[in-house]
Short mmCIF file of C-alpha atoms in Angstrom, two decimals:
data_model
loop_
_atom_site.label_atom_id
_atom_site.label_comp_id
_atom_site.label_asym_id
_atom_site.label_seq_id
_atom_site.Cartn_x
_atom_site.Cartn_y
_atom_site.Cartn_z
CA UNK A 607 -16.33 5.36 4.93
CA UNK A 608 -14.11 8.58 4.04
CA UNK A 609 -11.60 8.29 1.46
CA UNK A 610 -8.00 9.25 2.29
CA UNK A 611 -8.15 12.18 0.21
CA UNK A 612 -11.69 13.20 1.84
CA UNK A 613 -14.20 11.73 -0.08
CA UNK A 614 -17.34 9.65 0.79
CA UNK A 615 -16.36 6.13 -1.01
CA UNK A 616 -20.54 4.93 -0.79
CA UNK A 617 -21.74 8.54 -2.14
CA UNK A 618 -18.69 8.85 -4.87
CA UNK A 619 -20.17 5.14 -5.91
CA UNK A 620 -23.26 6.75 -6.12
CA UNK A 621 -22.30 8.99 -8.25
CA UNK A 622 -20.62 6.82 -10.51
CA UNK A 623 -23.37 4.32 -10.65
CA UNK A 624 -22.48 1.14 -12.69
CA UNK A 625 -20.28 0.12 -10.24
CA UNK A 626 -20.54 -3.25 -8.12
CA UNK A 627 -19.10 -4.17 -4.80
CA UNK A 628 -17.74 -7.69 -3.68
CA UNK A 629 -16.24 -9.46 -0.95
CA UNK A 630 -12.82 -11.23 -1.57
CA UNK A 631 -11.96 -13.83 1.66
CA UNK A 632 -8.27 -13.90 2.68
CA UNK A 633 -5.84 -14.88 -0.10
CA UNK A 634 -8.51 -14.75 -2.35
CA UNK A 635 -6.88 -13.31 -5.54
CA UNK A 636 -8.62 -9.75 -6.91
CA UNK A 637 -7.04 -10.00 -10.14
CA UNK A 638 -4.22 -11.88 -11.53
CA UNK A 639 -1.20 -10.87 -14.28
CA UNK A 640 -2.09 -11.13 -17.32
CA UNK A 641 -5.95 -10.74 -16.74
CA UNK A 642 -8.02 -8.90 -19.42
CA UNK A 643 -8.07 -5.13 -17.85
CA UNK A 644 -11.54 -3.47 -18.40
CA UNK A 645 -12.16 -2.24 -14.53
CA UNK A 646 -10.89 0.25 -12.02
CA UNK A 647 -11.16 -1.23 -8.36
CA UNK A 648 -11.63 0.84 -5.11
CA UNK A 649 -10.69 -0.95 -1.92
CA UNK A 650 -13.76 -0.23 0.87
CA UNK A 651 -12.39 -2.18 3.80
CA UNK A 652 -9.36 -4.74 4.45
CA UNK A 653 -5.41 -4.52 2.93
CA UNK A 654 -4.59 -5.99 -0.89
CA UNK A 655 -1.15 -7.11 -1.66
CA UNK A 656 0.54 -5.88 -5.10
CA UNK A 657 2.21 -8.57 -6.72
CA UNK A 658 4.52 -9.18 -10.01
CA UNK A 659 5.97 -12.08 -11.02
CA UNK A 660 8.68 -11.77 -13.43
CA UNK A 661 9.52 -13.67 -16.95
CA UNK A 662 11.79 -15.80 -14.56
CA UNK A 663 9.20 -16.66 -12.14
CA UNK A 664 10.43 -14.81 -9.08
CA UNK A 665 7.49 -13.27 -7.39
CA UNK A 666 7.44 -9.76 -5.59
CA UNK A 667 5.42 -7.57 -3.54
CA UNK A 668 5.17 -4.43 -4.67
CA UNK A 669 2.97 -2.46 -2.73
CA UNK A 670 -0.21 -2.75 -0.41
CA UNK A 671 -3.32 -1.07 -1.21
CA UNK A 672 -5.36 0.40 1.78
CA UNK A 673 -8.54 1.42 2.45
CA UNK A 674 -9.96 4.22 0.48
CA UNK A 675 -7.47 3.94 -2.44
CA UNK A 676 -7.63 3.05 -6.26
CA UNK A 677 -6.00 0.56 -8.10
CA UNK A 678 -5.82 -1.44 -11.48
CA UNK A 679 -6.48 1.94 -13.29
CA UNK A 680 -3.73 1.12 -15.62
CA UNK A 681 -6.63 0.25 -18.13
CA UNK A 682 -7.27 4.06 -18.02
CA UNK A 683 -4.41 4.69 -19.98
CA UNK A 684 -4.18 1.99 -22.57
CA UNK A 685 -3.22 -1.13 -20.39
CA UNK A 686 -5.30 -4.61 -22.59
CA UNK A 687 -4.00 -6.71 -19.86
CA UNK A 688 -2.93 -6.90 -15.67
CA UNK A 689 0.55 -6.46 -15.15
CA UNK A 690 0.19 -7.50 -11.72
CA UNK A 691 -1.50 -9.87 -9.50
CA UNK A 692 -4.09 -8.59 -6.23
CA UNK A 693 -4.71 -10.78 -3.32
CA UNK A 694 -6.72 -10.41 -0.35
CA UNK A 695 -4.12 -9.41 2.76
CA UNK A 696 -7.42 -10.34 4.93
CA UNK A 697 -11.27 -9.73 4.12
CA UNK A 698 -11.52 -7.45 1.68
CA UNK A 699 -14.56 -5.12 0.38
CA UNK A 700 -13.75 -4.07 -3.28
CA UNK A 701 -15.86 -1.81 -5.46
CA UNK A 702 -15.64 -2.56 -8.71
CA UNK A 703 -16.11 0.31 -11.74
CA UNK A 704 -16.15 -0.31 -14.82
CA UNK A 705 -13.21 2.28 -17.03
CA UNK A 706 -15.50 3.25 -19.33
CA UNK A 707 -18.00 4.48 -16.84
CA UNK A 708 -15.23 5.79 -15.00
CA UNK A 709 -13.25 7.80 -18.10
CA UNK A 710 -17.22 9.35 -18.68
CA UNK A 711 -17.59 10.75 -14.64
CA UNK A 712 -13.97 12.06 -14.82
CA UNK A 713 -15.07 14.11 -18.12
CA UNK A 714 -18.54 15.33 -16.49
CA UNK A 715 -17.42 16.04 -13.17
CA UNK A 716 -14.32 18.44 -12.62
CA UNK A 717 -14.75 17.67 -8.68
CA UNK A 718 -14.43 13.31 -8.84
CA UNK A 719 -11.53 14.53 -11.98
CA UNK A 720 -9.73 16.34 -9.18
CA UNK A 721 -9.46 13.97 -6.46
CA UNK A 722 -8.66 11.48 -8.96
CA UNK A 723 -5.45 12.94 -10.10
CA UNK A 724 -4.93 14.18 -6.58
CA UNK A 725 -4.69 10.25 -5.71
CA UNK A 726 -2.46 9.39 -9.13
CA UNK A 727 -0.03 12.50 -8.05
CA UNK A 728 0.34 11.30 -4.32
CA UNK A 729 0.76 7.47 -5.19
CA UNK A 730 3.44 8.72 -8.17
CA UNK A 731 4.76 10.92 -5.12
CA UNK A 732 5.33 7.61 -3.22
CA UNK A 733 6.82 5.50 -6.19
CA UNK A 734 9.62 7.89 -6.43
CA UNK A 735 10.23 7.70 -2.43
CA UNK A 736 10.22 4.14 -2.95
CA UNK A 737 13.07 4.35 -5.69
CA UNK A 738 15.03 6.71 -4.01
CA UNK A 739 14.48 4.67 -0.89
CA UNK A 740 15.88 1.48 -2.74
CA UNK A 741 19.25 3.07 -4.63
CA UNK A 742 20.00 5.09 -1.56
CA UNK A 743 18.73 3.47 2.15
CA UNK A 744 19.88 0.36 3.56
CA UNK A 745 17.47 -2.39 4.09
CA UNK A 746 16.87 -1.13 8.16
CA UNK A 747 16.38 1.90 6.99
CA UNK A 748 13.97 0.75 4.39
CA UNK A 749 12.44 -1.08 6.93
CA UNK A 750 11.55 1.50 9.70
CA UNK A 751 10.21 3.82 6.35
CA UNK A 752 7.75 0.98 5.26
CA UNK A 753 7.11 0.33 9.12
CA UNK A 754 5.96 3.60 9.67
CA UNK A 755 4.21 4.20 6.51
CA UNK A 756 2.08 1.11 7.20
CA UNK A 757 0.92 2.43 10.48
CA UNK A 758 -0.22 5.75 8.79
CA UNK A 759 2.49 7.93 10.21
CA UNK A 760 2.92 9.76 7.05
CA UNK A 761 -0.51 11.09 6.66
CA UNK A 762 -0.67 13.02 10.03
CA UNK A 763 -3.08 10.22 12.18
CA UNK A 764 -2.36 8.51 15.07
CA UNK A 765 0.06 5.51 14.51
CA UNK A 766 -2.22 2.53 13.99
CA UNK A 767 -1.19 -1.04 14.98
CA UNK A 768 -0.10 -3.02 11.90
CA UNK A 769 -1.89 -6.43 12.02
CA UNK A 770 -0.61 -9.64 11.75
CA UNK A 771 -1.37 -10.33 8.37
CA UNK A 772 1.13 -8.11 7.17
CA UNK A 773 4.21 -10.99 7.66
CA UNK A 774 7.95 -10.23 8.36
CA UNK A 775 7.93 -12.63 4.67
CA UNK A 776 5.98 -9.70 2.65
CA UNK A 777 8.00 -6.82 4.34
CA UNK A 778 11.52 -8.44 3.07
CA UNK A 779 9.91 -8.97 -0.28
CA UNK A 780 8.78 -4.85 0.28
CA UNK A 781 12.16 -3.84 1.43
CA UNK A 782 14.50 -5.90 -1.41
CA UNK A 783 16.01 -8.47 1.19
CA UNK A 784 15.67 -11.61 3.08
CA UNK A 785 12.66 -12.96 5.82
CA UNK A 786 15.74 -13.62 8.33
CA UNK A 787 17.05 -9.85 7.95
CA UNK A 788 13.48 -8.58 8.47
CA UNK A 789 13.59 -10.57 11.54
CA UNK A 790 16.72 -9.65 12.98
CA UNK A 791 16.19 -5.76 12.46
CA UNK A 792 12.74 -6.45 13.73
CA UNK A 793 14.22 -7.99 16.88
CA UNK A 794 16.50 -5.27 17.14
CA UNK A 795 13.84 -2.63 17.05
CA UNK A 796 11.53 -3.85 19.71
CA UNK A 797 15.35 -3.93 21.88
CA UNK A 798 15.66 -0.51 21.21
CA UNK A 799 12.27 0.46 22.03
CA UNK A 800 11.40 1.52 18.65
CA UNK A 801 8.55 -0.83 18.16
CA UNK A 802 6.26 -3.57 20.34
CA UNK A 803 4.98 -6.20 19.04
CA UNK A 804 3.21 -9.76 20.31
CA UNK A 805 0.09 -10.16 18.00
CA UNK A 806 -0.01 -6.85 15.88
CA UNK A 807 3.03 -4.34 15.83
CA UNK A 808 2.95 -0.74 17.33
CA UNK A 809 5.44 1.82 16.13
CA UNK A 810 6.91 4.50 18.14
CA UNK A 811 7.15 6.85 15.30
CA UNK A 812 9.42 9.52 17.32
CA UNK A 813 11.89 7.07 18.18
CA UNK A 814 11.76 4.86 14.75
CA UNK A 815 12.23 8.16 12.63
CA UNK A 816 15.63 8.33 14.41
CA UNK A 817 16.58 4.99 12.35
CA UNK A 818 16.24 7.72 9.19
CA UNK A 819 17.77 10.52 10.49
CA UNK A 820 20.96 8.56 11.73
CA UNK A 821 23.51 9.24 8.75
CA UNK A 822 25.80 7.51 10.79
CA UNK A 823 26.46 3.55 10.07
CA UNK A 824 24.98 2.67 13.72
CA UNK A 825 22.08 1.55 11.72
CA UNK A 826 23.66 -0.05 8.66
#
């Protein structure tokens, strides 16, 4: 399995040694908010869902980890406990590494030190897009971004068919609005041609980046 910054995830665990590796079923929480932080996780196979829950109990998606990427490395910088909660989008294959024994390989090897902040750069990259996507896009707009960011537009593969465990529910909680809007712009897309769905979804990515490019309110 190749990382998507071009690394072999089995030989970098290698490497790193001290590591373990686990299977998490569907829903099957990785960590939860306010768990003691001590480990850096690496997701091998399946899709984790980012959640926060807030000091008033609403609960929101924040992001979805995919294969080949880091998370919980907030530890690496000072974090005592989780400030968010992971869960299993389907089976999951998670490598667990310890951030002690990570902090030590990022000190001895320059090569794992700059893929690592290769991956922190890109993912800060894509907080900011997020941000500016949420002060300045409406929610369609939002939507046909996270749409085709989920089939891997953005990183110059073919567009891969986004499976059914990713629900209309989680992309409104994405995309700041409600399951019924989701639905409606989702209906509209697949009338417009922009998407097909019936079990998993397949984006057009020509035609759907033409939902971003329209400054017009067509789309509002």
């Amino acid at each position: 399995m190749t990382l998507d910054l071009g690394f072999d995830a089995r030989e970098l665990l290698r490497k790193l040694g001290g590591s373990s590796i686990a299977k998490f079923a569907r829903n099957k929480t990785v960590f939860a908010q306010g768990d003691d932080a001590d480990s850096v996780y690496l997701l091998l196979q399946g899709r984790i869902k980012v959640l926060v829950l807030s000091e008033q109990g609403k609960e929101v998606a924040t992001g979805i980890v995919a294969p080949g990427q880091f998370f919980g490395d907030g530890c690496l910088v000072g974090e005592q406990t989780r400030g968010a909660t992971t869960i299993a989008m389907q089976d999951c294959v998670v490598a667990t590494i310890p951030s002690v024994r990570l902090i030590e390989t990022l000190r001895a090897q320059p090569d794992f030190a700059e893929l690592f902040v290769r991956h922190l750069l890109l993912r800060n990259r894509r907080i900011e897009e997020d941000l500016l996507d949420q002060l300045f896009n409406c929610s369609e707009k939002r939507l046909a971004r996270l749409l085709l960011r989920l089939a891997e537009f953005d990183q110059g593969r073919e567009p891969q068919p986004i499976e059914p465990h990713i629900s209309q529910e989680t992309l409104a909680e994405m995309i700041g609005t409600t399951r019924s809007r989701v639905s409606y712009f989702m209906n509209k897309f697949r009338k417009l041609g922009l998407i097909s769905y019936d079990r998993t979804i397949e984006v057009h990515p020509a035609r759907l980046s033409a939902v971003l490019q329209d400054r017009s309110e067509r789309f509002s």
